[in-house]
């Protein structure tokens, strides 16, 4: 914006101070030898064809002023304020660097021992003995054919021992089944009533009956053991025996037998004094850990870790030893769930999680902020008996340490972030010198938004400028909220969008015509997730290096509406250098293709004592080219003379400074827009006529 008046300045500075530098003229060597009290001297100074772009380039040699031209050659001034506002994505979400979870006390559960098989074989001879004489009559016929007599004996108390069970002394079963199988190898059908009896506890475990079993027949019946308490000393007790005998002779063999087998299967031991004979699995457990964020309304769906580790430790109050196989199924490295096997009881294991992906949404009931786990337990064999209870507990303590997320998806909640009040300087020092009506016909302000944060948001921004009199203009009109461009995916990176404010939707024309002193005030508010519903299918997402930056640009085409726009500047001189000059005329003949009238006046000052001695007349030094309704320009021929008379030269002699004061107007006293094109040309002849005192 410094260049807003570069054109008239450049023209005047180049012509009046480069082309017309009086102290460089050797007056005496150019004078005639003839005596003349008031000789006059006319000297041609400059003849040139100069385009607007030449003038602009000369005034902006270092190209610092943001001067450019569009495709049609229209000159414009551009100003760019980078990072008017910049926001780091990682500042939007607060992440804990450590997160600790505990499974709490988890009961060990039932031991699931191997099946137990015990049996007894009752020979006919042993049966005769237990019947206490009821079948003694067949003893003499052992080995011979003889009709087997019918018998029915009740209220028996015949005990038949079973092998001791080595796996325990006492246990309580939460579940289980006993399968009782009887094989009849006698020559006659039999019916028995019996009981599986616990000698240690002196009580029947289950009663059963095998009815009318034919010779050489096998039958199996079953009974539940759930809730039964067993010792390792069991026996079979026969309570009744009956047989219809045989109508014809059969071979009597006292070695024939009845066999009863007891198969204890699908056992679940809830407690007891037992021996674990071989390593075996014990039912494990599963659950979820809840990840807690400082922002209570944040819902995490997934995340990728830049770094971190997980530490897992087990606790155990039972007498068992073994191994826990622990799985965090939704924390994966290279697509593989995090798994670890650790000893049961106190040992900690740490796993590196760099690059791990966490799925927080696998729980259908609460599909966010949850990390599921599952573990199984394998207990070791024991050298002896241990006391065991299914209510013994193990505990899994898990800690995520030094967590640093690389990226994240979820519902980040509704958040408002203030754009703190601030100022930036547009470096418009030249505008401080402007006086008079001044407008640009088509200025625009562009907010360039660079965003890689995947959260829908709207921005309300206030921009205000003020002039040196304290008058201010709000550049943006209410409502002034605009939506941010948002990347479609987390891999898309930065997306850019422009919000353009022009004379139709803002007060930019009034702002430029203040004119502003240079500083612009701003503040605002960013509302995230203000309207858009967030779901797992349409989540918020963010790479932790994501940023939101807003740049501001001013695009000021030099299409001027100005009427007596004043300008001033001061230059140092040595007045005594002009002591021999009585008067001077600067004669400017120009064919002007630039649609600007320029008037000029010189003020003669003492810069030390802040004193003005006088001023020259305001003189038009350049007449504006004509502009038609279509914006076409027609050059205008003019001849102008800028004069310093004797009195004004006296002021010049006293001065040590000149104030260049003037005004610029577009055609028709500012009522016509003056487009300034780079190829617009001034063809001029400049001469100076001076009168000197000898």
PDB file of C-alpha atoms in Angstrom, residues 106-114 167 269 274-284 314-325 341-345 375-384 386-390 392-394:
ATOM      1  CA  UNK A 106     -10.822 -61.051  38.736  1.00  0.00           C
ATOM      2  CA  UNK A 107     -11.660 -64.403  40.321  1.00  0.00           C
ATOM      3  CA  UNK A 108      -9.539 -67.213  39.047  1.00  0.00           C
ATOM      4  CA  UNK A 109     -12.564 -69.357  38.366  1.00  0.00           C
ATOM      5  CA  UNK A 110     -12.878 -73.091  38.289  1.00  0.00           C
ATOM      6  CA  UNK A 111     -10.071 -75.501  37.809  1.00  0.00           C
ATOM      7  CA  UNK A 112     -11.032 -77.860  34.990  1.00  0.00           C
ATOM      8  CA  UNK A 113      -9.258 -81.085  35.853  1.00  0.00           C
ATOM      9  CA  UNK A 114      -8.959 -84.096  33.598  1.00  0.00           C
ATOM     10  CA  UNK A 167      -5.571 -85.765  42.346  1.00  0.00           C
ATOM     11  CA  UNK A 269     -13.550 -77.513  40.768  1.00  0.00           C
ATOM     12  CA  UNK A 274      -5.792 -80.640  45.341  1.00  0.00           C
ATOM     13  CA  UNK A 275      -2.816 -81.445  43.243  1.00  0.00           C
ATOM     14  CA  UNK A 276      -2.476 -80.172  39.711  1.00  0.00           C
ATOM     15  CA  UNK A 277      -0.916 -83.128  37.985  1.00  0.00           C
ATOM     16  CA  UNK A 278      -0.165 -81.365  34.706  1.00  0.00           C
ATOM     17  CA  UNK A 279      -0.278 -77.877  33.257  1.00  0.00           C
ATOM     18  CA  UNK A 280      -3.790 -76.974  32.278  1.00  0.00           C
ATOM     19  CA  UNK A 281      -5.784 -73.970  31.154  1.00  0.00           C
ATOM     20  CA  UNK A 282      -8.078 -72.158  33.505  1.00  0.00           C
ATOM     21  CA  UNK A 283     -10.912 -70.070  32.175  1.00  0.00           C
ATOM     22  CA  UNK A 284      -9.668 -66.511  31.684  1.00  0.00           C
ATOM     23  CA  UNK A 314      -0.144 -59.301  37.101  1.00  0.00           C
ATOM     24  CA  UNK A 315      -1.116 -59.869  40.700  1.00  0.00           C
ATOM     25  CA  UNK A 316      -2.114 -63.197  42.250  1.00  0.00           C
ATOM     26  CA  UNK A 317      -3.264 -64.188  45.746  1.00  0.00           C
ATOM     27  CA  UNK A 318      -3.665 -67.879  45.008  1.00  0.00           C
ATOM     28  CA  UNK A 319      -1.150 -70.654  45.633  1.00  0.00           C
ATOM     29  CA  UNK A 320      -0.946 -71.400  41.935  1.00  0.00           C
ATOM     30  CA  UNK A 321       1.832 -70.570  39.562  1.00  0.00           C
ATOM     31  CA  UNK A 322       1.425 -70.302  35.835  1.00  0.00           C
ATOM     32  CA  UNK A 323       1.369 -68.047  32.808  1.00  0.00           C
ATOM     33  CA  UNK A 324      -1.082 -65.357  31.737  1.00  0.00           C
ATOM     34  CA  UNK A 325      -1.518 -64.828  28.024  1.00  0.00           C
ATOM     35  CA  UNK A 341       2.729 -63.920  28.076  1.00  0.00           C
ATOM     36  CA  UNK A 342       3.812 -63.122  31.613  1.00  0.00           C
ATOM     37  CA  UNK A 343       4.210 -65.189  34.761  1.00  0.00           C
ATOM     38  CA  UNK A 344       1.258 -65.221  37.103  1.00  0.00           C
ATOM     39  CA  UNK A 345       2.132 -62.954  39.959  1.00  0.00           C
ATOM     40  CA  UNK A 375      -6.498 -63.039  28.907  1.00  0.00           C
ATOM     41  CA  UNK A 376      -6.237 -66.756  29.449  1.00  0.00           C
ATOM     42  CA  UNK A 377      -4.472 -68.523  32.272  1.00  0.00           C
ATOM     43  CA  UNK A 378      -2.427 -71.709  32.163  1.00  0.00           C
ATOM     44  CA  UNK A 379      -1.565 -73.049  35.621  1.00  0.00           C
ATOM     45  CA  UNK A 380       1.509 -75.126  36.270  1.00  0.00           C
ATOM     46  CA  UNK A 381       1.541 -78.636  37.736  1.00  0.00           C
ATOM     47  CA  UNK A 382       2.214 -78.688  41.461  1.00  0.00           C
ATOM     48  CA  UNK A 383       4.671 -80.929  43.320  1.00  0.00           C
ATOM     49  CA  UNK A 384       2.111 -81.462  46.061  1.00  0.00           C
ATOM     50  CA  UNK A 386      -2.357 -76.801  47.347  1.00  0.00           C
ATOM     51  CA  UNK A 387      -5.373 -75.096  48.793  1.00  0.00           C
ATOM     52  CA  UNK A 388      -7.390 -73.690  45.973  1.00  0.00           C
ATOM     53  CA  UNK A 389     -10.487 -71.515  45.712  1.00  0.00           C
ATOM     54  CA  UNK A 390     -12.175 -70.222  42.595  1.00  0.00           C
ATOM     55  CA  UNK A 392      -8.891 -66.462  44.568  1.00  0.00           C
ATOM     56  CA  UNK A 393      -8.135 -63.400  42.464  1.00  0.00           C
ATOM     57  CA  UNK A 394      -5.694 -62.259  39.890  1.00  0.00           C
TER      58      UNK A 394
END
